Coordinates of C-alpha atoms and ligand atoms in Angstrom, one line a residue:
M151 CA -4.6 15.8 -6.2
T152 CA -2.4 18.1 -8.3
K153 CA 0.6 16.0 -7.2
L154 CA -0.9 13.1 -9.1
T155 CA -1.6 15.0 -12.3
R156 CA 1.2 13.2 -14.1
Y157 CA -0.9 10.1 -14.0
F158 CA -3.6 11.8 -16.1
K159 CA -1.1 12.8 -18.8
A160 CA -0.9 9.2 -20.1
Y161 CA -4.6 9.4 -21.0
W162 CA -4.6 12.9 -22.6
S163 CA -6.2 11.8 -25.9
Q164 CA -9.0 10.0 -24.1
I165 CA -9.5 13.0 -21.8
L166 CA -9.7 15.3 -24.8
A167 CA -12.3 13.0 -26.3
V168 CA -14.3 13.2 -23.1
F169 CA -14.1 17.0 -23.1
A170 CA -15.3 17.1 -26.8
L171 CA -18.2 14.8 -26.0
L172 CA -19.1 16.8 -22.9
F173 CA -19.1 20.0 -24.9
L174 CA -21.5 18.4 -27.4
Q175 CA -23.7 17.0 -24.6
A176 CA -23.9 20.4 -22.9
M177 CA -24.8 22.1 -26.2
C178 CA -27.6 19.6 -26.8
D179 CA -28.9 19.9 -23.3
L180 CA -28.9 23.7 -23.5
S181 CA -30.8 23.8 -26.8
L182 CA -33.6 21.5 -25.6
P183 CA -35.6 24.1 -23.6
D184 CA -35.4 26.4 -26.7
Y185 CA -37.0 23.7 -28.8
M186 CA -39.6 23.1 -26.2
S187 CA -40.4 26.8 -25.9
D188 CA -40.7 27.0 -29.7
I189 CA -43.0 24.0 -29.9
V190 CA -45.2 25.4 -27.1
N191 CA -45.3 28.9 -28.4
N192 CA -45.7 28.2 -32.1
G193 CA -47.2 24.7 -32.2
V194 CA -49.2 24.0 -29.1
A195 CA -50.6 27.5 -28.7
A196 CA -51.6 27.6 -32.4
Q197 CA -52.7 23.9 -32.3
D198 CA -50.6 23.4 -35.4
L199 CA -49.7 19.6 -35.5
A200 CA -47.8 20.1 -38.8
Y201 CA -45.4 22.4 -36.9
I202 CA -45.2 20.3 -33.8
L203 CA -44.2 17.0 -35.5
P204 CA -41.1 18.1 -37.4
A205 CA -40.0 20.4 -34.5
G206 CA -40.6 17.6 -32.0
G207 CA -38.6 15.2 -34.2
K208 CA -35.7 17.6 -34.3
M209 CA -35.9 18.0 -30.5
L210 CA -35.9 14.2 -30.1
L211 CA -32.8 13.8 -32.3
V212 CA -31.0 16.4 -30.3
A213 CA -32.0 14.7 -27.1
L214 CA -30.7 11.4 -28.5
V215 CA -27.4 12.9 -29.5
G216 CA -27.1 14.3 -25.9
A217 CA -27.9 10.9 -24.4
G218 CA -25.4 9.2 -26.7
C219 CA -22.7 11.6 -25.5
T220 CA -23.6 10.9 -21.9
V221 CA -23.2 7.2 -22.3
A222 CA -19.9 7.5 -24.2
V223 CA -18.5 10.0 -21.6
G224 CA -19.5 7.5 -18.8
L225 CA -17.7 4.7 -20.6
I226 CA -14.5 6.5 -21.4
A227 CA -14.3 8.2 -18.0
A228 CA -14.6 4.8 -16.3
R229 CA -11.8 3.4 -18.4
I230 CA -9.5 6.3 -17.7
A231 CA -10.2 6.2 -14.0
A232 CA -9.6 2.4 -13.8
G233 CA -6.4 2.9 -15.8
I234 CA -5.1 5.6 -13.5
S235 CA -6.0 3.5 -10.5
R236 CA -4.1 0.5 -11.9
D237 CA -1.0 2.7 -12.7
L238 CA -1.1 4.2 -9.1
R239 CA -1.4 0.7 -7.6
N240 CA 1.6 -0.5 -9.6
D241 CA 3.7 2.5 -8.7
V242 CA 2.8 2.3 -5.0
F243 CA 3.6 -1.4 -4.9
A244 CA 6.9 -1.0 -6.7
K245 CA 7.8 1.9 -4.4
V246 CA 6.9 -0.2 -1.3
E247 CA 9.0 -3.0 -2.5
G248 CA 12.1 -0.7 -2.4
F249 CA 11.4 0.3 1.2
S250 CA 13.8 -0.6 3.9
L251 CA 12.5 -1.8 7.3
A252 CA 12.7 1.8 8.5
E253 CA 10.0 2.9 6.1
F254 CA 7.9 -0.2 7.0
D255 CA 8.2 0.8 10.6
R256 CA 7.2 4.4 9.7
F257 CA 4.0 3.6 7.7
G258 CA 3.0 0.3 9.2
A259 CA 1.8 -2.6 7.0
S260 CA -1.9 -1.9 7.5
S261 CA -1.7 1.7 6.5
L262 CA 0.3 0.7 3.4
I263 CA -2.5 -1.8 2.5
T264 CA -5.2 0.9 3.0
R265 CA -3.2 3.3 0.9
T266 CA -2.9 0.8 -2.0
T267 CA -6.6 -0.2 -1.9
N268 CA -9.0 2.2 -0.3
D269 CA -7.2 5.5 -0.9
I270 CA -6.6 4.6 -4.6
Q271 CA -10.3 3.7 -4.8
Q272 CA -11.2 7.2 -3.7
I273 CA -9.0 8.7 -6.5
Q274 CA -10.7 6.4 -9.0
M275 CA -14.2 7.6 -7.9
V276 CA -13.3 11.2 -7.9
T277 CA -11.6 10.9 -11.3
V278 CA -14.9 9.7 -12.9
M279 CA -16.8 12.5 -11.2
L280 CA -14.3 15.1 -12.3
L281 CA -14.2 13.9 -15.9
R282 CA -18.0 13.8 -16.1
F283 CA -18.8 17.1 -14.4
V284 CA -15.8 19.4 -14.4
L285 CA -16.3 20.8 -17.9
Y286 CA -20.0 20.0 -18.2
A287 CA -21.1 21.9 -15.1
P288 CA -19.5 25.3 -16.0
I289 CA -20.8 25.1 -19.6
Q290 CA -24.3 24.2 -18.5
G291 CA -24.2 26.8 -15.6
I292 CA -22.9 29.7 -17.6
G293 CA -24.9 28.7 -20.8
G294 CA -28.0 28.4 -18.6
V295 CA -27.6 31.8 -17.1
I296 CA -27.1 33.4 -20.6
K297 CA -30.2 31.7 -22.0
A298 CA -32.4 32.3 -18.9
V299 CA -31.5 36.0 -18.8
G300 CA -32.3 36.1 -22.6
K301 CA -35.7 34.7 -22.0
S302 CA -36.6 36.9 -19.1
P303 CA -34.2 39.5 -17.5
S304 CA -36.8 40.5 -15.0
M305 CA -37.0 37.1 -13.4
S306 CA -33.2 36.5 -13.2
W307 CA -33.0 37.7 -9.6
L308 CA -34.9 34.5 -8.7
I309 CA -32.1 32.4 -10.0
A310 CA -29.5 34.6 -8.3
L311 CA -31.3 34.2 -5.0
A312 CA -31.5 30.4 -5.4
V313 CA -27.8 30.2 -6.3
L314 CA -26.9 32.3 -3.2
V315 CA -28.9 29.9 -0.9
I316 CA -27.2 26.9 -2.5
L317 CA -23.7 28.5 -2.1
G318 CA -24.6 29.1 1.6
V319 CA -25.6 25.4 2.0
I320 CA -22.4 24.2 0.4
L321 CA -20.2 26.5 2.5
V322 CA -21.8 25.2 5.8
L323 CA -21.4 21.7 4.6
F324 CA -17.9 22.2 3.6
S325 CA -16.7 23.6 6.9
I326 CA -18.3 20.7 8.8
V327 CA -17.4 17.8 6.6
L328 CA -14.0 18.7 5.4
P329 CA -11.9 18.4 8.5
R330 CA -13.5 15.0 9.2
F331 CA -12.3 13.3 6.0
K332 CA -8.7 13.0 7.3
V333 CA -9.9 11.4 10.4
V334 CA -12.1 8.9 8.4
Q335 CA -9.0 7.6 6.5
K336 CA -7.0 7.3 9.8
L337 CA -9.9 5.3 11.3
V338 CA -9.9 3.0 8.2
D339 CA -6.2 2.4 8.9
R340 CA -6.9 1.6 12.5
L341 CA -9.7 -0.8 11.6
N342 CA -7.4 -2.6 9.1
R343 CA -4.7 -2.8 11.7
V344 CA -7.0 -4.4 14.3
T345 CA -8.5 -6.8 11.7
R346 CA -5.0 -7.8 10.5
E347 CA -3.7 -8.4 14.0
S348 CA -6.7 -10.4 15.0
L349 CA -6.6 -12.6 11.9
V350 CA -2.9 -13.2 12.1
G351 CA -3.0 -14.0 15.9
M352 CA -6.3 -15.9 15.8
L353 CA -4.9 -19.1 17.4
V354 CA -3.2 -17.2 20.2
I355 CA -6.4 -15.2 20.8
R356 CA -8.4 -18.5 21.0
A357 CA -5.9 -20.2 23.2
F358 CA -6.0 -17.3 25.7
N359 CA -9.8 -17.1 25.5
N360 CA -9.4 -13.5 24.5
Q361 CA -12.0 -13.4 21.7
G362 CA -14.2 -11.1 23.9
H363 CA -11.3 -8.6 24.3
E364 CA -10.5 -8.7 20.6
E365 CA -14.2 -8.3 19.6
A366 CA -14.4 -5.3 21.9
R367 CA -11.3 -3.8 20.3
F368 CA -12.7 -4.4 16.9
D369 CA -16.1 -3.1 18.0
E370 CA -14.5 0.1 19.2
A371 CA -12.6 0.7 16.0
N372 CA -15.6 -0.2 14.0
R373 CA -18.0 2.0 16.0
D374 CA -15.7 5.0 15.8
L375 CA -15.5 4.7 12.0
T376 CA -19.2 4.1 11.7
R377 CA -20.0 7.0 13.9
L378 CA -17.9 9.4 12.0
N379 CA -19.0 8.0 8.6
T380 CA -22.7 8.3 9.7
F381 CA -22.1 11.9 10.8
V382 CA -20.4 12.8 7.5
H383 CA -22.9 11.1 5.3
R384 CA -25.9 12.6 7.2
F385 CA -24.7 16.0 6.0
I386 CA -24.0 14.8 2.5
A387 CA -27.5 13.1 2.4
A388 CA -29.1 16.3 3.7
M389 CA -27.7 18.1 0.7
M390 CA -30.0 16.5 -1.9
P391 CA -33.3 17.3 -0.2
T392 CA -32.1 20.8 0.5
M393 CA -31.3 21.3 -3.1
M394 CA -34.6 19.8 -4.1
L395 CA -36.3 22.2 -1.8
V396 CA -34.5 25.1 -3.3
M397 CA -35.3 23.9 -6.8
N398 CA -39.0 23.4 -6.1
A399 CA -39.2 26.8 -4.4
L400 CA -37.6 28.3 -7.4
T401 CA -40.1 26.6 -9.8
V402 CA -43.0 27.9 -7.6
G403 CA -41.4 31.4 -7.7
I404 CA -41.0 31.3 -11.5
V405 CA -44.5 30.1 -12.0
W406 CA -45.9 32.7 -9.6
F407 CA -44.1 35.7 -11.2
G408 CA -44.1 34.2 -14.7
S409 CA -47.9 33.7 -14.7
H410 CA -48.3 37.5 -14.0
Y411 CA -46.0 38.3 -16.9
V412 CA -47.9 35.8 -19.2
D413 CA -51.2 37.4 -17.9
A414 CA -49.9 40.8 -18.8
G415 CA -48.9 39.6 -22.2
S416 CA -45.2 40.5 -21.7
M417 CA -44.1 36.8 -21.8
Q418 CA -45.1 33.7 -23.7
I419 CA -46.0 30.5 -21.8
G420 CA -43.3 28.5 -23.7
D421 CA -40.6 31.0 -22.6
M422 CA -41.7 30.6 -19.0
M423 CA -41.4 26.8 -19.3
A424 CA -37.9 27.2 -20.9
F425 CA -37.0 29.6 -18.1
I426 CA -37.9 26.9 -15.5
Q427 CA -35.7 24.4 -17.3
Y428 CA -32.8 26.7 -17.6
A429 CA -33.1 27.5 -13.9
M430 CA -33.1 23.8 -13.2
Q431 CA -30.0 23.3 -15.3
I432 CA -28.2 26.2 -13.5
I433 CA -29.1 24.7 -10.1
M434 CA -28.0 21.2 -11.3
S435 CA -24.7 22.5 -12.4
F436 CA -24.2 24.0 -8.9
L437 CA -25.2 20.7 -7.5
M438 CA -22.5 18.9 -9.5
V439 CA -19.9 21.4 -8.5
S440 CA -20.9 21.0 -4.9
M441 CA -20.7 17.2 -5.1
A442 CA -17.2 17.6 -6.6
F443 CA -16.4 19.8 -3.6
V444 CA -17.6 17.2 -1.2
L445 CA -15.6 14.4 -2.9
L446 CA -12.5 16.4 -3.8
P447 CA -11.3 17.0 -0.2
R448 CA -11.7 13.3 0.6
A449 CA -9.8 12.4 -2.5
S450 CA -7.2 15.0 -1.8
V451 CA -6.6 13.5 1.6
S452 CA -6.2 10.1 -0.1
A453 CA -4.0 11.7 -2.8
E454 CA -1.8 13.1 -0.1
R455 CA -1.5 9.7 1.6
I456 CA -0.6 8.0 -1.7
N457 CA 1.8 10.8 -2.5
E458 CA 3.5 10.4 0.9
V459 CA 4.3 6.8 -0.1
L460 CA 5.4 7.7 -3.7
T461 CA 7.7 10.6 -2.6
C462 CA 9.1 8.8 0.4
E463 CA 12.8 8.5 -0.2
P464 CA 13.9 5.1 1.2
A465 CA 16.6 5.5 3.8
I466 CA 18.5 2.8 2.0
R467 CA 19.4 3.8 -1.5
D468 CA 21.7 2.5 -4.2
P469 CA 25.0 4.4 -4.6
E470 CA 25.5 6.5 -7.8
S471 CA 28.0 3.9 -9.0
D472 CA 28.1 0.3 -8.1
R473 CA 31.6 -0.7 -6.7
S474 CA 30.6 -4.2 -5.9
G475 CA 33.4 -5.8 -8.0
E476 CA 36.2 -3.5 -6.7
G477 CA 37.3 -5.4 -3.6
G478 CA 40.9 -6.0 -4.8
N479 CA 42.5 -9.1 -3.4
T480 CA 39.8 -9.7 -0.8
L481 CA 38.5 -13.3 -1.0
P482 CA 34.9 -13.3 -2.4
G483 CA 32.4 -13.8 0.5
T484 CA 34.5 -12.1 3.2
V485 CA 32.3 -10.1 5.6
E486 CA 34.0 -7.5 7.8
F487 CA 32.5 -5.3 10.5
R488 CA 34.6 -2.2 11.4
N489 CA 33.6 -0.5 14.6
V490 CA 29.9 -0.8 13.7
S491 CA 27.3 0.8 16.0
F492 CA 23.6 1.0 15.3
A493 CA 20.5 2.6 16.8
Y494 CA 17.0 1.9 15.4
P495 CA 15.5 5.0 13.7
G496 CA 13.9 7.2 16.3
A497 CA 15.6 5.5 19.2
D498 CA 18.4 7.2 21.2
D499 CA 20.2 4.1 22.5
E500 CA 22.4 2.1 20.4
V501 CA 21.4 -1.6 20.1
I502 CA 24.8 -2.7 19.0
K503 CA 28.0 -0.9 19.9
N504 CA 31.4 -0.8 18.3
I505 CA 31.4 -4.3 16.7
S506 CA 34.5 -5.5 14.8
F507 CA 35.2 -8.9 13.3
V508 CA 36.0 -10.6 10.0
A509 CA 34.1 -13.6 8.7
K510 CA 36.0 -15.5 6.2
P511 CA 34.9 -17.8 3.3
G512 CA 35.2 -21.5 4.0
Q513 CA 34.5 -20.8 7.7
T514 CA 31.5 -20.6 9.9
T515 CA 31.1 -17.6 12.1
A516 CA 28.5 -18.0 14.8
F517 CA 26.7 -15.5 17.0
I518 CA 25.5 -16.4 20.4
G519 CA 24.2 -14.4 23.4
S520 CA 21.1 -13.8 25.5
T521 CA 17.9 -12.7 23.8
G522 CA 17.8 -9.1 22.9
S523 CA 21.6 -8.9 22.9
G524 CA 21.5 -7.7 19.2
K525 CA 22.4 -10.8 17.2
S526 CA 19.6 -10.4 14.6
T527 CA 20.1 -6.7 14.4
L528 CA 23.8 -7.2 13.7
I529 CA 23.3 -9.6 10.8
N530 CA 20.4 -7.6 9.4
L531 CA 22.9 -4.9 8.7
I532 CA 24.8 -7.1 6.2
P533 CA 22.0 -7.2 3.5
R534 CA 21.3 -3.5 4.4
F535 CA 17.9 -4.0 5.9
Y536 CA 19.1 -1.1 8.0
D537 CA 22.3 1.0 7.6
A538 CA 24.8 1.1 10.4
T539 CA 24.8 4.5 12.2
E540 CA 28.5 4.3 12.7
G541 CA 31.4 2.3 11.3
Q542 CA 31.6 0.2 8.1
I543 CA 30.4 -3.2 7.0
L544 CA 32.3 -4.7 4.1
V545 CA 31.3 -7.6 1.9
D546 CA 34.0 -8.7 -0.6
G547 CA 36.1 -5.9 0.7
V548 CA 33.7 -3.1 -0.4
D549 CA 31.4 -1.1 1.9
V550 CA 27.9 -2.4 1.5
R551 CA 26.7 1.2 1.0
E552 CA 28.9 1.4 -2.1
Q553 CA 27.4 -1.7 -3.8
S554 CA 24.0 -1.8 -5.6
Q555 CA 21.5 -3.6 -3.4
H556 CA 20.9 -6.0 -6.3
A557 CA 24.6 -7.0 -6.5
L558 CA 24.8 -7.2 -2.7
H559 CA 21.7 -9.4 -2.3
D560 CA 22.9 -11.6 -5.2
K561 CA 25.8 -12.6 -2.9
I562 CA 23.7 -13.4 0.1
G563 CA 21.5 -16.4 1.0
Y564 CA 19.4 -15.2 3.8
V565 CA 17.3 -17.5 6.0
P566 CA 15.1 -15.5 8.4
Q567 CA 14.3 -16.3 12.0
K568 CA 10.7 -17.1 11.0
G569 CA 10.4 -19.2 7.9
V570 CA 8.5 -17.3 5.2
L571 CA 6.9 -19.1 2.3
F572 CA 4.8 -17.8 -0.5
T573 CA 1.6 -19.2 -2.1
G574 CA 2.6 -21.5 -5.0
T575 CA 4.2 -24.9 -5.1
I576 CA 7.1 -26.1 -3.0
A577 CA 9.2 -26.0 -6.2
D578 CA 8.1 -22.4 -6.9
N579 CA 9.2 -21.5 -3.4
L580 CA 12.6 -23.1 -3.8
R581 CA 13.1 -21.5 -7.2
Y582 CA 12.8 -18.1 -5.4
G583 CA 16.5 -18.6 -4.9
D584 CA 17.2 -19.3 -8.6
E585 CA 14.5 -19.2 -11.3
E586 CA 16.6 -21.4 -13.5
A587 CA 17.3 -24.2 -11.0
G588 CA 16.6 -27.6 -12.4
E589 CA 14.8 -30.4 -10.6
E590 CA 18.0 -32.2 -9.5
E591 CA 19.2 -29.0 -7.9
L592 CA 16.0 -28.6 -6.0
R593 CA 16.2 -32.2 -4.8
Q594 CA 19.7 -31.8 -3.7
A595 CA 19.0 -28.6 -1.8
A596 CA 16.0 -30.2 -0.2
Q597 CA 18.1 -33.2 0.8
V598 CA 20.8 -31.0 2.5
A599 CA 18.1 -29.0 4.3
Q600 CA 16.6 -32.3 5.5
A601 CA 13.3 -31.5 3.7
L602 CA 13.4 -34.2 1.1
D603 CA 11.7 -36.8 3.2
F604 CA 8.6 -34.8 4.1
I605 CA 8.3 -33.4 0.6
E606 CA 8.3 -36.8 -0.9
E607 CA 5.8 -38.0 1.6
K608 CA 3.3 -35.5 0.2
P609 CA 1.2 -36.9 -2.7
D610 CA 2.3 -34.1 -5.0
G611 CA 5.9 -34.0 -3.9
F612 CA 7.6 -30.8 -5.1
E613 CA 4.4 -29.7 -6.8
T614 CA 2.5 -29.6 -3.4
E615 CA 0.7 -26.2 -3.1
I616 CA 1.8 -24.1 -0.1
A617 CA -1.2 -22.4 1.6
Q618 CA -1.1 -18.7 2.2
G619 CA 1.6 -17.9 4.8
G620 CA 2.8 -21.5 4.7
G621 CA -0.2 -22.6 6.8
N622 CA -0.1 -26.2 5.6
V623 CA 3.5 -27.0 6.7
S624 CA 4.9 -27.2 10.2
G625 CA 7.3 -24.5 11.7
G626 CA 10.3 -26.8 11.4
Q627 CA 9.3 -27.8 7.8
K628 CA 9.0 -24.1 7.0
Q629 CA 12.5 -23.4 8.3
R630 CA 13.9 -26.4 6.3
L631 CA 12.2 -25.1 3.1
S632 CA 13.6 -21.6 3.8
I633 CA 17.1 -23.2 4.2
A634 CA 16.7 -25.2 1.0
R635 CA 15.6 -22.0 -0.8
A636 CA 18.9 -20.3 0.2
L637 CA 20.9 -23.3 -0.8
V638 CA 19.4 -23.3 -4.3
K639 CA 20.7 -19.8 -4.7
K640 CA 24.3 -21.0 -4.0
P641 CA 25.4 -17.6 -2.6
E642 CA 28.8 -16.5 -1.4
V643 CA 27.5 -15.7 2.0
Y644 CA 24.9 -17.6 4.0
I645 CA 23.1 -15.9 6.8
F646 CA 21.1 -18.2 9.1
D647 CA 19.2 -16.1 11.6
D648 CA 18.4 -18.6 14.3
S649 CA 17.1 -20.8 11.5
F650 CA 17.7 -24.1 13.3
S651 CA 15.7 -23.3 16.4
A652 CA 12.5 -25.1 15.3
L653 CA 14.5 -28.3 14.4
D654 CA 14.9 -31.2 16.8
F655 CA 18.5 -32.1 17.8
K656 CA 18.7 -35.0 15.4
T657 CA 17.6 -33.0 12.4
D658 CA 19.7 -30.1 13.5
A659 CA 22.8 -32.3 13.6
A660 CA 22.0 -34.1 10.3
L661 CA 21.4 -30.7 8.6
R662 CA 24.7 -29.3 9.8
R663 CA 26.6 -32.4 8.7
A664 CA 25.0 -32.2 5.2
L665 CA 25.5 -28.4 5.0
A666 CA 29.2 -28.5 5.6
P667 CA 30.4 -29.8 2.2
Q668 CA 27.7 -27.7 0.5
T669 CA 28.9 -24.5 2.0
K670 CA 32.6 -25.3 2.1
D671 CA 33.7 -22.3 0.0
A672 CA 31.1 -19.9 1.3
T673 CA 31.0 -17.6 4.4
V674 CA 28.5 -19.0 6.8
L675 CA 27.0 -16.7 9.5
I676 CA 24.8 -18.4 12.0
V677 CA 22.8 -16.9 14.8
A678 CA 22.0 -19.6 17.3
Q679 CA 20.5 -20.1 20.8
R680 CA 21.9 -23.6 21.2
I681 CA 25.6 -24.0 21.8
S682 CA 25.5 -27.5 20.3
S683 CA 24.5 -26.0 16.9
I684 CA 27.6 -23.8 16.7
M685 CA 30.3 -25.3 18.9
H686 CA 32.2 -26.5 15.9
A687 CA 32.2 -23.1 14.2
E688 CA 35.7 -21.7 13.4
Q689 CA 34.7 -18.5 15.1
I690 CA 32.1 -17.7 17.7
V691 CA 31.1 -14.1 18.5
V692 CA 29.6 -13.8 21.9
M693 CA 27.2 -10.9 22.2
D694 CA 26.2 -9.3 25.4
D695 CA 24.0 -6.2 25.6
G696 CA 25.0 -5.1 22.1
R697 CA 28.7 -5.5 22.6
I698 CA 31.1 -8.3 21.8
A699 CA 31.9 -10.1 25.0
G700 CA 34.4 -12.5 23.3
I701 CA 35.5 -13.9 20.0
G702 CA 37.1 -17.3 19.5
T703 CA 36.6 -21.0 19.1
H704 CA 34.4 -22.9 21.5
R705 CA 37.5 -24.1 23.4
E706 CA 39.1 -20.6 23.6
L707 CA 35.9 -19.0 24.8
L708 CA 35.3 -21.6 27.5
E709 CA 38.6 -20.7 28.9
N710 CA 38.5 -16.9 28.6
C711 CA 34.9 -15.7 28.2
E712 CA 32.7 -15.5 31.3
V713 CA 29.5 -14.9 29.4
Y714 CA 30.1 -17.9 27.0
R715 CA 31.0 -20.1 29.9
E716 CA 27.7 -19.3 31.7
I717 CA 25.7 -20.1 28.5
A718 CA 27.7 -23.3 28.0
Q719 CA 27.3 -24.4 31.6
S720 CA 23.5 -23.9 31.3
Q721 CA 23.2 -26.0 28.2
L722 CA 26.0 -28.7 28.2
S723 CA 26.6 -31.6 30.4
K724 CA 29.8 -31.9 32.4
E725 CA 31.2 -34.4 30.0
E726 CA 30.5 -32.1 27.0
L727 CA 32.1 -29.2 28.8
A728 CA 35.2 -31.3 29.6
Ligands
LIG1020 N1 12.4 -2.7 14.7 C1 12.9 -2.4 15.9 N2 12.8 -1.1 16.4 C2 13.3 -0.8 17.6 N3 14.0 -1.7 18.4 C3 14.1 -2.9 18.0 C4 13.6 -3.3 16.7 N4 14.0 -4.6 16.6 C5 14.7 -5.0 17.7 N5 14.7 -4.0 18.5 C6 15.5 -4.0 19.8 O1 16.8 -4.3 19.6 C7 17.4 -5.1 20.6 C8 18.1 -6.3 19.9 O2 17.2 -7.1 19.3 P1 17.6 -8.3 18.4 O3 16.4 -8.9 17.7 O4 18.7 -7.9 17.5 O5 18.1 -9.3 19.5 P2 18.5 -10.8 19.4 O6 19.8 -11.0 20.1 O7 18.5 -11.3 18.0 O8 17.4 -11.5 20.2 P3 16.7 -12.9 20.0 O9 17.8 -13.9 20.3 O10 15.6 -12.9 21.0 O11 16.2 -13.0 18.6 C9 16.2 -5.5 21.5 O12 16.3 -4.8 22.7 C10 15.0 -5.1 20.7 O13 14.0 -4.7 21.6

């Protein structure tokens, strides 16, 4: 929790107001038993109504002030906690946005969601608790002890005994419940992961009739969480009756011993009643502290998990100074790989090994090879989704690690393997490439991407709403919209990661024809499975098990690259090969 204290600083004036109100509330609450004792001793015992009425009025006023403070504290504390929780969510989200794929792999999307929601909720809850009780409980506890001892020193041992019993109960509770909180949050992560996977893969689950299996998996995660939560909450629930038992036993003890003192004339009945109330206040303050002790460890587990995200230094960072414009005479858009090797974080084996090539502006460089040969990995290194483990990648003649990510990404139009769309209209999605793009630009990009026809067929055209995850457009349409989005950006470098795979041959050919004039000055990098998509490329890089098996044009490779020839023979007719 202490690691998150900086979030409290922004609310210091409100926190001070809470503390002032709490002090006033504690003072009011502490004076009430005194008023009561006075009324009983001097008013009730003497049957003096003229004394009772004004004294009772004063007592009522003090009680009202105390109640007013309680309400105000509750309101301000809730506002502070909600504000802190909002600030935390903002910061965690902003941090996660800066994560590279390595950090996503490390935390996992489900855990990041739990941390942004459930864990921050825990902090919000405990913040309210802390603000309401952290100052009040000690004032009430210590003030109660002073007042109670003042009323009857000889009965103080009863309170000490009750406090010892309560401390014992808290200690036992603490040792049992504490270690389990960490496990609870992990189980929440797991439940979220299973839920997410099941929801995303619902169609596949149904098609394979695996609902039973998924339900069993969900049941198991749900049962484990329920079991542990029930265990923990049973202990927490047992605390209240135990405390009540201690409080009631204490009241009986005070009445038992107090009545003897009253009988002997060494104590007034009003003082005995005040003593009972002070004793209750002391016990209540211990109860509050113990509740905080129960909630604090859970919140500190959550705080640790949030802090882990906030302090996680992304593997990919911006350089101290951005050298993106210092490429000298290199033509803008040139992409060069110099002896690049890469292994995924945590893996020993390199997925791509010693890759060197230059992709020039005005040319198309294509990558082909069997699945898993490292094509996507290779092009993901250009926008720095990962950093190369060895060698250098240069864009515009400058190492990508020496350019700010913003400047680098500005130069790149990236179309991922799986089209990704966001909720909003089609126009909103296309403007992701350039917020300022006018309607004509959107139309033109859509036309090149062969998306205009299907957009215009929709009743709302470019204003058609895209459902969550692009659920209301087909796979091929999603890809075409992703391509149009990249075109709107008009970048120096286009990266198409197998982006034509969901298109039929006719659309693929039409798109490539329309794309050529549009991208004539840009560097185009295409990962493809189909030779027909890339055979006209100026340069084809053939990948085989992470290495370059050959570089050249279609013709050259057919002559001198065995791997390429095999791929070509499996895809092209004899006439096409000839
Ligand atoms: N995030 C990851 N962590 C660890 N290994 C990975 C990761 N992503 C891919 N790999 C591994 O890296 C290798 C290359 O994968 P990559 O996706 O680059 O191949 P590809 O040639 O693009 O394949 P495809 O044509 O099927 O898309 C594969 O063996 C794959 O298992």
